[in-house]
């Protein structure tokens, strides 16, 4: 018997601060059109000095776990490429802060932006195999994307986390088992152990992303129903990994060309546009970017998507990529709209460019920050004492 497996609930956390991309372009002496149309970003999330990968993960998870009995969670994986320790996983901090049961298996996965998908795929197989014994998995993709001030990557930063409760009662999206994978050893983007900032060969990374997309998409077709000229027309929407919105546009055109579509840009509005509404106000959140795009589709698509097929493309530099598909569960859109994601973004505060630069500089000393006397809100990073990271609790 085939078990229906997928996402039962989702949660999103973004920092309460952002910069306006037109203002950043002006400050950098770059035409506004380059950042707003060329990159495709309107706003970019900026983490405050009391936010890190742990705090974002916990806040996203609390949204996804509303009304869930924590005893039912038997697996928790955090996918991240901006972990806070070389040994102790982000997931251990998350387990403590959330109060997950001691019989829950926890660990962290790393493979650039693919790390969250690695966790999701493991959770799906765990449930399909029956090893879950009726329990659910909590998969969190959490990151702070940072390239450094005035670098070419600066307009493609961001921060945030997406949490997914994965189960055999997928009330948002049920996934098909057919997954197309593509892996290739490339140096397109990495973060050496001695650096807080990512190193990237920007234009080459775009080529690597597109090669991986074509490879994973073809592999998906080969394991599924085979190549047909209109193969991707079966998807009402396709959620891509979105390092910046223009990349998803390029990706979609490349995918349609694989199908042999003579007008590859024509389906962009129908299949991709709503998946960019949230990413264009948040920026790159690395592991969570694809899942932010999924939230964006479910939150913002004006069509009724009940029972409709969706495509998914995950890319992690280095590289590993996967293309797979799923079906929207009836009622999923109302469930996501009830999360109030628009209001979450509206409630943020816009930084001046000077404030943003101050925060980015202050964050360089975060790992040795001494806890202050001032009260910090719940689930925030308080500082480091005796080599131990401290977080505020509820
Ligand atoms: P760049 O060299 O500064 O920009 O780097 P550009 O010259 O390529 O211009 C960008 C776009 O703006 C171009 O559009 C220009 O034409 C356009 P395109 O030709 O690409 O369609 N443009 C304008 N448009 C309107 N009005 C204007 C104007 N001027 C120019 N006046 C780059 C851009 C994205 C490479 C850089 O920001 C970067 O290195 N970012 C980081 C790397 C990245 O995001 N790579 C994406 C693929 S790899 C990936 O997704 C994995 C990743 O998420 C990491 C992981 O896996 O962990 C990054």
Short mmCIF file of C-alpha atoms and ligand atoms in Angstrom, two decimals:
data_model
loop_
_atom_site.label_atom_id
_atom_site.label_comp_id
_atom_site.label_asym_id
_atom_site.label_seq_id
_atom_site.Cartn_x
_atom_site.Cartn_y
_atom_site.Cartn_z
CA UNK A 1 0.00 0.00 0.00
CA UNK A 2 1.35 3.47 -0.87
CA UNK A 3 1.37 5.80 2.13
CA UNK A 4 0.45 9.42 1.44
CA UNK A 5 3.28 11.46 2.95
CA UNK A 6 3.96 15.18 2.94
CA UNK A 7 3.65 18.45 4.81
CA UNK A 8 0.99 18.74 7.48
CA UNK A 9 1.85 22.25 8.72
CA UNK A 10 4.40 24.99 8.06
CA UNK A 11 5.86 27.94 9.91
CA UNK A 12 7.96 30.93 8.88
CA UNK A 13 10.30 33.19 10.84
CA UNK A 14 11.94 36.29 9.41
CA UNK A 15 13.92 38.97 11.23
CA UNK A 16 11.98 42.09 12.20
CA UNK A 17 14.36 44.30 10.19
CA UNK A 18 14.86 44.82 6.46
CA UNK A 19 16.46 47.18 3.96
CA UNK A 20 14.80 48.62 0.90
CA UNK A 21 16.68 47.51 -2.23
CA UNK A 22 16.24 50.82 -4.07
CA UNK A 23 17.92 52.58 -1.12
CA UNK A 24 20.73 50.00 -1.04
CA UNK A 25 21.31 50.47 -4.77
CA UNK A 26 21.50 54.26 -4.35
CA UNK A 27 23.94 53.90 -1.45
CA UNK A 28 26.16 51.61 -3.56
CA UNK A 29 26.02 53.90 -6.61
CA UNK A 30 24.29 51.19 -8.66
CA UNK A 31 21.24 51.82 -10.91
CA UNK A 32 18.10 50.99 -8.91
CA UNK A 33 16.93 48.83 -11.86
CA UNK A 34 19.85 46.46 -11.35
CA UNK A 35 18.80 45.40 -7.83
CA UNK A 36 15.01 45.74 -8.22
CA UNK A 37 14.58 44.31 -11.74
CA UNK A 38 17.95 42.73 -12.56
CA UNK A 39 18.14 40.83 -9.24
CA UNK A 40 14.37 41.07 -8.71
CA UNK A 41 14.40 42.00 -5.01
CA UNK A 42 12.29 44.70 -3.33
CA UNK A 43 13.35 44.20 0.29
CA UNK A 44 16.04 42.17 2.04
CA UNK A 45 15.76 40.77 5.58
CA UNK A 46 18.50 41.76 8.02
CA UNK A 47 19.01 39.74 11.23
CA UNK A 48 19.31 41.77 14.44
CA UNK A 49 22.20 41.09 16.81
CA UNK A 50 20.01 38.85 18.98
CA UNK A 51 18.98 36.63 16.05
CA UNK A 52 20.86 33.60 14.78
CA UNK A 53 20.10 30.34 13.00
CA UNK A 54 18.82 28.84 16.27
CA UNK A 55 16.38 31.62 17.14
CA UNK A 56 14.95 31.74 13.62
CA UNK A 57 14.56 27.95 13.61
CA UNK A 58 12.73 27.94 16.95
CA UNK A 59 10.38 30.73 15.97
CA UNK A 60 9.46 29.04 12.67
CA UNK A 61 8.97 25.71 14.43
CA UNK A 62 6.61 27.19 17.03
CA UNK A 63 4.36 28.38 14.22
CA UNK A 64 4.35 24.96 12.53
CA UNK A 65 3.74 23.14 15.82
CA UNK A 66 0.69 25.17 16.95
CA UNK A 67 -1.81 22.68 18.39
CA UNK A 68 0.56 19.69 17.95
CA UNK A 69 1.30 17.36 20.85
CA UNK A 70 5.12 17.38 21.04
CA UNK A 71 5.08 13.72 22.13
CA UNK A 72 4.11 12.89 18.52
CA UNK A 73 7.37 14.31 17.10
CA UNK A 74 9.88 11.47 16.69
CA UNK A 75 12.44 13.10 14.38
CA UNK A 76 13.76 16.64 14.16
CA UNK A 77 16.33 17.70 11.57
CA UNK A 78 17.62 21.23 11.06
CA UNK A 79 19.09 21.86 7.62
CA UNK A 80 21.51 24.79 7.70
CA UNK A 81 24.76 26.03 6.23
CA UNK A 82 25.18 28.74 8.85
CA UNK A 83 25.34 26.65 12.00
CA UNK A 84 26.46 28.16 15.32
CA UNK A 85 28.95 25.48 16.43
CA UNK A 86 31.39 23.06 14.77
CA UNK A 87 30.09 20.14 16.83
CA UNK A 88 26.84 20.78 18.69
CA UNK A 89 23.98 20.82 16.17
CA UNK A 90 21.50 23.68 15.94
CA UNK A 91 18.91 20.94 16.52
CA UNK A 92 20.10 20.37 20.12
CA UNK A 93 19.44 24.01 20.99
CA UNK A 94 16.10 23.75 19.19
CA UNK A 95 15.16 20.59 21.11
CA UNK A 96 15.84 22.32 24.42
CA UNK A 97 14.10 25.57 23.56
CA UNK A 98 11.02 23.89 22.09
CA UNK A 99 10.87 21.18 24.75
CA UNK A 100 10.88 18.33 22.22
CA UNK A 101 10.70 14.89 23.85
CA UNK A 102 13.92 13.13 24.82
CA UNK A 103 12.96 10.13 22.67
CA UNK A 104 13.01 12.34 19.54
CA UNK A 105 15.97 11.67 17.18
CA UNK A 106 17.71 14.99 16.42
CA UNK A 107 20.52 16.07 14.13
CA UNK A 108 21.66 18.74 11.68
CA UNK A 109 22.22 18.37 7.93
CA UNK A 110 24.59 20.45 5.82
CA UNK A 111 24.86 20.72 2.09
CA UNK A 112 24.66 24.43 1.23
CA UNK A 113 21.04 25.30 0.28
CA UNK A 114 20.19 21.61 -0.24
CA UNK A 115 20.51 20.83 3.52
CA UNK A 116 16.80 21.38 4.27
CA UNK A 117 15.77 19.15 1.38
CA UNK A 118 18.15 16.43 2.61
CA UNK A 119 16.23 16.54 5.90
CA UNK A 120 12.85 16.52 4.16
CA UNK A 121 13.76 13.53 1.95
CA UNK A 122 14.97 11.59 5.00
CA UNK A 123 11.72 12.35 6.83
CA UNK A 124 9.59 11.22 3.87
CA UNK A 125 11.51 7.91 3.63
CA UNK A 126 11.36 7.45 7.43
CA UNK A 127 7.57 7.67 7.31
CA UNK A 128 7.15 5.61 4.11
CA UNK A 129 9.28 2.82 5.59
CA UNK A 130 7.13 2.65 8.73
CA UNK A 131 10.13 3.35 11.00
CA UNK A 132 8.26 6.39 12.32
CA UNK A 133 5.74 4.15 14.17
CA UNK A 134 2.99 6.74 13.74
CA UNK A 135 5.14 9.71 14.71
CA UNK A 136 5.77 12.91 12.78
CA UNK A 137 8.98 14.66 11.71
CA UNK A 138 9.85 18.30 12.25
CA UNK A 139 12.12 19.58 9.47
CA UNK A 140 13.51 23.10 9.79
CA UNK A 141 15.51 24.99 7.17
CA UNK A 142 17.19 27.98 8.84
CA UNK A 143 19.94 30.31 7.63
CA UNK A 144 21.47 33.74 7.56
CA UNK A 145 22.75 34.48 4.04
CA UNK A 146 25.73 36.78 4.29
CA UNK A 147 28.27 37.84 1.66
CA UNK A 148 29.59 41.01 3.25
CA UNK A 149 29.16 44.71 2.69
CA UNK A 150 29.82 46.04 -0.83
CA UNK A 151 30.45 42.56 -2.27
CA UNK A 152 28.81 41.43 -5.54
CA UNK A 153 26.67 39.07 -3.47
CA UNK A 154 25.47 41.81 -1.09
CA UNK A 155 22.10 42.32 -2.85
CA UNK A 156 21.43 38.56 -2.62
CA UNK A 157 21.58 38.24 1.19
CA UNK A 158 18.65 37.59 3.55
CA UNK A 159 17.71 35.62 6.67
CA UNK A 160 14.88 33.38 7.76
CA UNK A 161 13.64 29.91 8.57
CA UNK A 162 10.86 27.66 7.34
CA UNK A 163 9.62 24.76 9.48
CA UNK A 164 7.66 21.80 8.13
CA UNK A 165 5.76 19.19 10.08
CA UNK A 166 6.00 16.07 7.91
CA UNK A 167 3.54 13.23 8.42
CA UNK A 168 1.23 10.62 6.91
CA UNK A 169 -1.63 13.13 7.19
CA UNK A 170 -0.31 15.81 4.82
CA UNK A 171 -2.93 18.54 5.03
CA UNK A 172 -0.88 20.98 2.91
CA UNK A 173 1.05 19.03 0.24
CA UNK A 174 1.46 15.29 -0.44
CA UNK A 175 4.70 14.36 -2.24
CA UNK A 176 5.22 11.81 -5.00
CA UNK A 177 8.00 9.29 -4.43
CA UNK A 178 9.63 9.91 -7.80
CA UNK A 179 12.64 12.22 -7.23
CA UNK A 180 15.23 13.21 -9.85
CA UNK A 181 18.70 13.82 -8.41
CA UNK A 182 21.81 15.51 -9.85
CA UNK A 183 25.14 15.88 -8.01
CA UNK A 184 28.37 17.42 -9.30
CA UNK A 185 31.61 18.52 -7.58
CA UNK A 186 31.88 22.24 -8.42
CA UNK A 187 33.39 25.29 -6.65
CA UNK A 188 30.58 27.77 -7.24
CA UNK A 189 29.85 28.87 -3.67
CA UNK A 190 31.37 27.87 -0.33
CA UNK A 191 32.23 29.24 3.10
CA UNK A 192 35.73 28.35 4.34
CA UNK A 193 36.04 27.42 8.04
CA UNK A 194 37.85 30.68 8.77
CA UNK A 195 35.14 32.93 7.30
CA UNK A 196 31.71 34.16 8.36
CA UNK A 197 31.02 35.37 4.82
CA UNK A 198 30.34 33.09 1.85
CA UNK A 199 32.79 33.04 -1.05
CA UNK A 200 31.10 32.84 -4.43
CA UNK A 201 32.00 32.69 -8.10
CA UNK A 202 28.75 34.49 -8.92
CA UNK A 203 28.27 34.07 -12.68
CA UNK A 204 29.64 30.51 -12.54
CA UNK A 205 27.17 29.68 -9.73
CA UNK A 206 24.32 30.66 -12.03
CA UNK A 207 25.65 28.26 -14.69
CA UNK A 208 26.03 25.48 -12.09
CA UNK A 209 22.46 26.03 -10.83
CA UNK A 210 21.08 25.78 -14.38
CA UNK A 211 23.16 22.67 -15.22
CA UNK A 212 21.88 21.03 -12.04
CA UNK A 213 18.29 21.99 -12.83
CA UNK A 214 18.47 20.41 -16.28
CA UNK A 215 20.15 17.30 -14.82
CA UNK A 216 17.65 16.84 -11.98
CA UNK A 217 14.63 17.58 -14.17
CA UNK A 218 15.72 15.05 -16.80
CA UNK A 219 16.38 12.49 -14.06
CA UNK A 220 12.88 13.13 -12.66
CA UNK A 221 11.35 12.51 -16.08
CA UNK A 222 13.36 9.34 -16.59
CA UNK A 223 12.20 7.86 -13.27
CA UNK A 224 8.61 8.96 -13.93
CA UNK A 225 6.43 9.03 -16.97
CA UNK A 226 9.09 9.99 -19.51
CA UNK A 227 9.77 13.13 -21.53
CA UNK A 228 6.92 14.80 -23.36
CA UNK A 229 6.99 18.28 -24.95
CA UNK A 230 4.43 19.60 -22.48
CA UNK A 231 5.70 17.68 -19.42
CA UNK A 232 5.89 20.70 -17.08
CA UNK A 233 2.38 21.87 -18.07
CA UNK A 234 1.07 19.37 -15.53
CA UNK A 235 2.31 21.67 -12.74
CA UNK A 236 0.00 24.51 -11.71
CA UNK A 237 3.08 26.11 -10.16
CA UNK A 238 6.75 25.27 -9.76
CA UNK A 239 8.61 26.32 -6.61
CA UNK A 240 12.32 26.83 -7.32
CA UNK A 241 15.25 27.46 -5.03
CA UNK A 242 15.26 31.29 -5.03
CA UNK A 243 18.70 32.77 -4.25
CA UNK A 244 17.20 35.89 -5.84
CA UNK A 245 13.94 36.15 -7.81
CA UNK A 246 15.59 36.65 -11.24
CA UNK A 247 17.32 33.27 -10.80
CA UNK A 248 13.92 31.54 -10.62
CA UNK A 249 12.95 33.25 -13.87
CA UNK A 250 16.12 32.05 -15.57
CA UNK A 251 15.53 28.58 -14.11
CA UNK A 252 12.00 28.38 -15.42
CA UNK A 253 13.07 29.32 -18.93
CA UNK A 254 15.82 26.67 -18.83
CA UNK A 255 13.31 24.05 -17.65
CA UNK A 256 10.82 24.90 -20.38
CA UNK A 257 13.60 24.68 -22.97
CA UNK A 258 14.26 21.10 -21.81
CA UNK A 259 10.59 20.47 -22.65
CA UNK A 260 11.22 21.94 -26.10
CA UNK A 261 9.00 24.97 -25.42
CA UNK A 262 9.58 27.53 -28.21
CA UNK A 263 8.37 30.39 -25.95
CA UNK A 264 9.96 29.43 -22.59
CA UNK A 265 9.10 32.72 -20.84
CA UNK A 266 5.38 32.61 -21.64
CA UNK A 267 4.39 30.39 -18.70
CA UNK A 268 6.34 32.39 -16.07
CA UNK A 269 3.34 34.40 -14.79
CA UNK A 270 1.19 31.26 -14.53
CA UNK A 271 3.70 28.85 -13.01
CA UNK A 272 6.28 30.92 -11.09
CA UNK A 273 5.15 34.47 -10.31
CA UNK A 274 3.19 33.82 -7.09
CA UNK A 275 6.09 31.75 -5.78
CA UNK A 276 8.21 34.90 -5.72
CA UNK A 277 5.88 37.23 -3.80
CA UNK A 278 7.39 36.38 -0.40
CA UNK A 279 11.00 35.78 -1.58
CA UNK A 280 11.15 39.21 -3.23
CA UNK A 281 10.53 40.76 0.22
CA UNK A 282 12.87 38.52 2.21
CA UNK A 283 15.88 37.66 0.03
CA UNK A 284 17.90 34.46 0.05
CA UNK A 285 17.34 32.30 3.12
CA UNK A 286 19.51 29.49 1.68
CA UNK A 287 18.06 26.15 2.89
CA UNK A 288 14.60 27.62 3.36
CA UNK A 289 14.36 29.51 0.05
CA UNK A 290 12.52 26.81 -1.90
CA UNK A 291 10.08 26.31 0.98
CA UNK A 292 9.51 30.06 1.28
CA UNK A 293 8.52 29.89 -2.39
CA UNK A 294 6.08 27.06 -1.62
CA UNK A 295 4.55 29.17 1.19
CA UNK A 296 4.36 32.05 -1.27
CA UNK A 297 2.37 29.94 -3.76
CA UNK A 298 -0.05 28.65 -1.12
CA UNK A 299 -0.40 32.10 0.44
CA UNK A 300 -0.63 34.26 -2.66
CA UNK A 301 -1.94 32.31 -5.64
CA UNK A 302 -5.44 33.60 -6.55
CA UNK A 303 -6.42 30.27 -8.17
CA UNK A 304 -7.98 27.39 -6.22
CA UNK A 305 -5.09 24.90 -6.16
CA UNK A 306 -6.93 22.02 -4.43
CA UNK A 307 -5.77 18.75 -5.99
CA UNK A 308 -3.37 20.54 -8.36
CA UNK A 309 0.16 19.28 -9.03
CA UNK A 310 3.21 21.34 -8.02
CA UNK A 311 6.85 20.95 -9.08
CA UNK A 312 9.80 21.50 -6.70
CA UNK A 313 13.45 22.25 -7.46
CA UNK A 314 16.08 22.31 -4.73
CA UNK A 315 19.68 23.36 -5.43
CA UNK A 316 22.62 23.36 -3.05
CA UNK A 317 25.97 24.67 -4.23
CA UNK A 318 28.85 22.31 -4.32
CA UNK A 319 26.51 20.68 -5.60
CA UNK A 320 23.41 18.54 -5.17
CA UNK A 321 19.99 19.19 -6.67
CA UNK A 322 16.60 17.47 -6.80
CA UNK A 323 13.40 17.88 -8.80
CA UNK A 324 10.19 16.27 -7.57
CA UNK A 325 6.45 16.79 -7.50
CA UNK A 326 3.47 16.84 -5.17
CA UNK A 327 -0.25 17.57 -4.91
CA UNK A 328 -1.96 20.36 -3.00
CA UNK A 329 -4.33 19.02 -0.33
CA UNK A 330 -7.83 20.59 -0.38
CA UNK A 331 -7.96 23.42 2.17
CA UNK A 332 -4.20 24.01 2.16
CA UNK A 333 -4.42 27.59 0.90
CA UNK A 334 -6.85 28.66 3.65
CA UNK A 335 -4.59 27.01 6.23
CA UNK A 336 -1.53 28.92 5.04
CA UNK A 337 -3.42 32.22 4.70
CA UNK A 338 -4.46 31.86 8.36
CA UNK A 339 -0.77 32.05 9.34
CA UNK A 340 -0.82 35.80 8.60
CA UNK A 341 2.44 35.86 6.64
CA UNK A 342 1.62 39.20 4.98
CA UNK A 343 1.12 40.80 8.40
CA UNK A 344 4.37 39.22 9.62
CA UNK A 345 6.28 41.03 6.86
CA UNK A 346 4.31 44.26 7.29
CA UNK A 347 5.23 44.39 10.99
CA UNK A 348 8.97 44.63 10.20
CA UNK A 349 10.96 47.84 10.55
CA UNK A 350 12.86 49.36 7.63
CA UNK A 351 16.50 50.15 8.40
CA UNK A 352 18.47 53.04 6.99
CA UNK A 353 21.55 51.86 5.12
CA UNK A 354 23.74 53.27 7.92
CA UNK A 355 21.82 51.20 10.53
CA UNK A 356 22.11 48.08 8.33
CA UNK A 357 25.88 48.55 8.02
CA UNK A 358 26.21 49.01 11.79
CA UNK A 359 24.30 45.78 12.44
CA UNK A 360 26.34 43.83 9.88
CA UNK A 361 29.55 45.03 11.52
CA UNK A 362 28.25 44.33 15.05
CA UNK A 363 27.30 40.77 13.99
CA UNK A 364 30.97 40.01 13.32
CA UNK A 365 31.53 39.82 17.08
CA UNK A 366 28.43 37.76 17.80
CA UNK A 367 30.13 34.50 18.76
CA UNK A 368 31.94 36.15 21.65
CA UNK A 369 29.20 38.56 22.68
CA UNK A 370 28.95 38.96 26.46
CA UNK A 371 25.35 38.67 27.75
CA UNK A 372 24.00 42.11 28.68
CA UNK A 373 21.94 43.12 31.69
CA UNK A 374 19.00 44.26 29.52
CA UNK A 375 16.06 41.85 29.17
CA UNK A 376 15.93 40.15 25.75
CA UNK A 377 12.64 38.93 24.21
CA UNK A 378 11.87 35.20 24.30
CA UNK A 379 13.77 32.89 21.95
CA UNK A 380 16.63 35.29 21.26
CA UNK A 381 20.39 34.94 21.46
CA UNK A 382 21.57 36.44 24.75
CA UNK A 383 25.34 35.97 24.35
CA UNK A 384 28.18 33.57 25.18
CA UNK A 385 29.25 32.73 28.72
CA UNK A 386 32.05 30.29 29.54
CA UNK A 387 32.00 29.17 25.84
CA UNK A 388 28.30 28.33 26.12
CA UNK A 389 25.69 29.99 23.88
CA UNK A 390 22.76 31.30 25.90
CA UNK A 391 19.22 31.79 24.63
CA UNK A 392 16.21 33.35 26.30
CA UNK A 393 13.24 31.09 26.90
CA UNK A 394 9.51 31.72 26.97
P1 LIG B 1 26.55 40.99 -10.76
O1 LIG B 1 27.71 40.67 -11.58
O2 LIG B 1 26.67 42.07 -9.76
O3 LIG B 1 25.28 41.39 -11.61
O4 LIG B 1 26.16 39.62 -10.02
P2 LIG B 1 25.00 41.21 -13.17
O5 LIG B 1 25.89 42.08 -13.93
O6 LIG B 1 24.96 39.74 -13.52
O7 LIG B 1 23.55 41.83 -13.21
C1 LIG B 1 22.48 41.18 -12.58
C2 LIG B 1 21.25 41.37 -13.47
O8 LIG B 1 20.86 42.75 -13.43
C3 LIG B 1 21.49 41.04 -14.94
O9 LIG B 1 20.32 40.42 -15.42
C4 LIG B 1 21.65 42.43 -15.59
O10 LIG B 1 21.29 42.46 -16.96
C5 LIG B 1 20.64 43.21 -14.76
P3 LIG B 1 20.45 39.03 -16.26
O11 LIG B 1 21.28 39.33 -17.44
O12 LIG B 1 21.13 38.06 -15.31
O13 LIG B 1 19.06 38.66 -16.56
N1 LIG B 1 20.84 44.67 -14.77
C6 LIG B 1 19.83 45.55 -14.84
N2 LIG B 1 18.49 45.38 -14.94
C7 LIG B 1 17.72 46.49 -14.99
N3 LIG B 1 18.22 47.76 -14.95
C8 LIG B 1 19.55 47.97 -14.84
C9 LIG B 1 20.43 46.83 -14.78
N4 LIG B 1 21.77 46.68 -14.67
C10 LIG B 1 22.02 45.35 -14.66
N5 LIG B 1 20.03 49.22 -14.79
C11 LIG B 1 25.07 37.82 -8.99
C12 LIG B 1 24.87 39.07 -9.82
C13 LIG B 1 23.70 37.17 -8.76
C14 LIG B 1 25.97 36.84 -9.72
C15 LIG B 1 25.70 38.24 -7.62
O14 LIG B 1 24.81 39.04 -6.90
C16 LIG B 1 26.12 37.05 -6.78
O15 LIG B 1 27.23 36.56 -6.89
N6 LIG B 1 25.20 36.55 -5.87
C17 LIG B 1 25.46 35.38 -5.03
C18 LIG B 1 25.46 34.08 -5.81
C19 LIG B 1 24.09 33.60 -6.19
O16 LIG B 1 23.07 34.00 -5.65
N7 LIG B 1 24.06 32.64 -7.15
C20 LIG B 1 22.81 32.03 -7.59
C21 LIG B 1 23.01 30.62 -8.13
S1 LIG B 1 23.87 29.56 -6.96
C22 LIG B 1 22.66 29.22 -5.73
O17 LIG B 1 21.51 29.47 -5.91
C23 LIG B 1 23.15 28.65 -4.44
C24 LIG B 1 23.17 29.63 -3.28
O18 LIG B 1 21.85 29.90 -2.82
C25 LIG B 1 24.04 29.09 -2.14
C26 LIG B 1 23.78 27.70 -1.60
O19 LIG B 1 23.47 26.74 -2.30
O20 LIG B 1 23.98 27.57 -0.40
C27 LIG B 1 23.78 30.95 -3.66
#
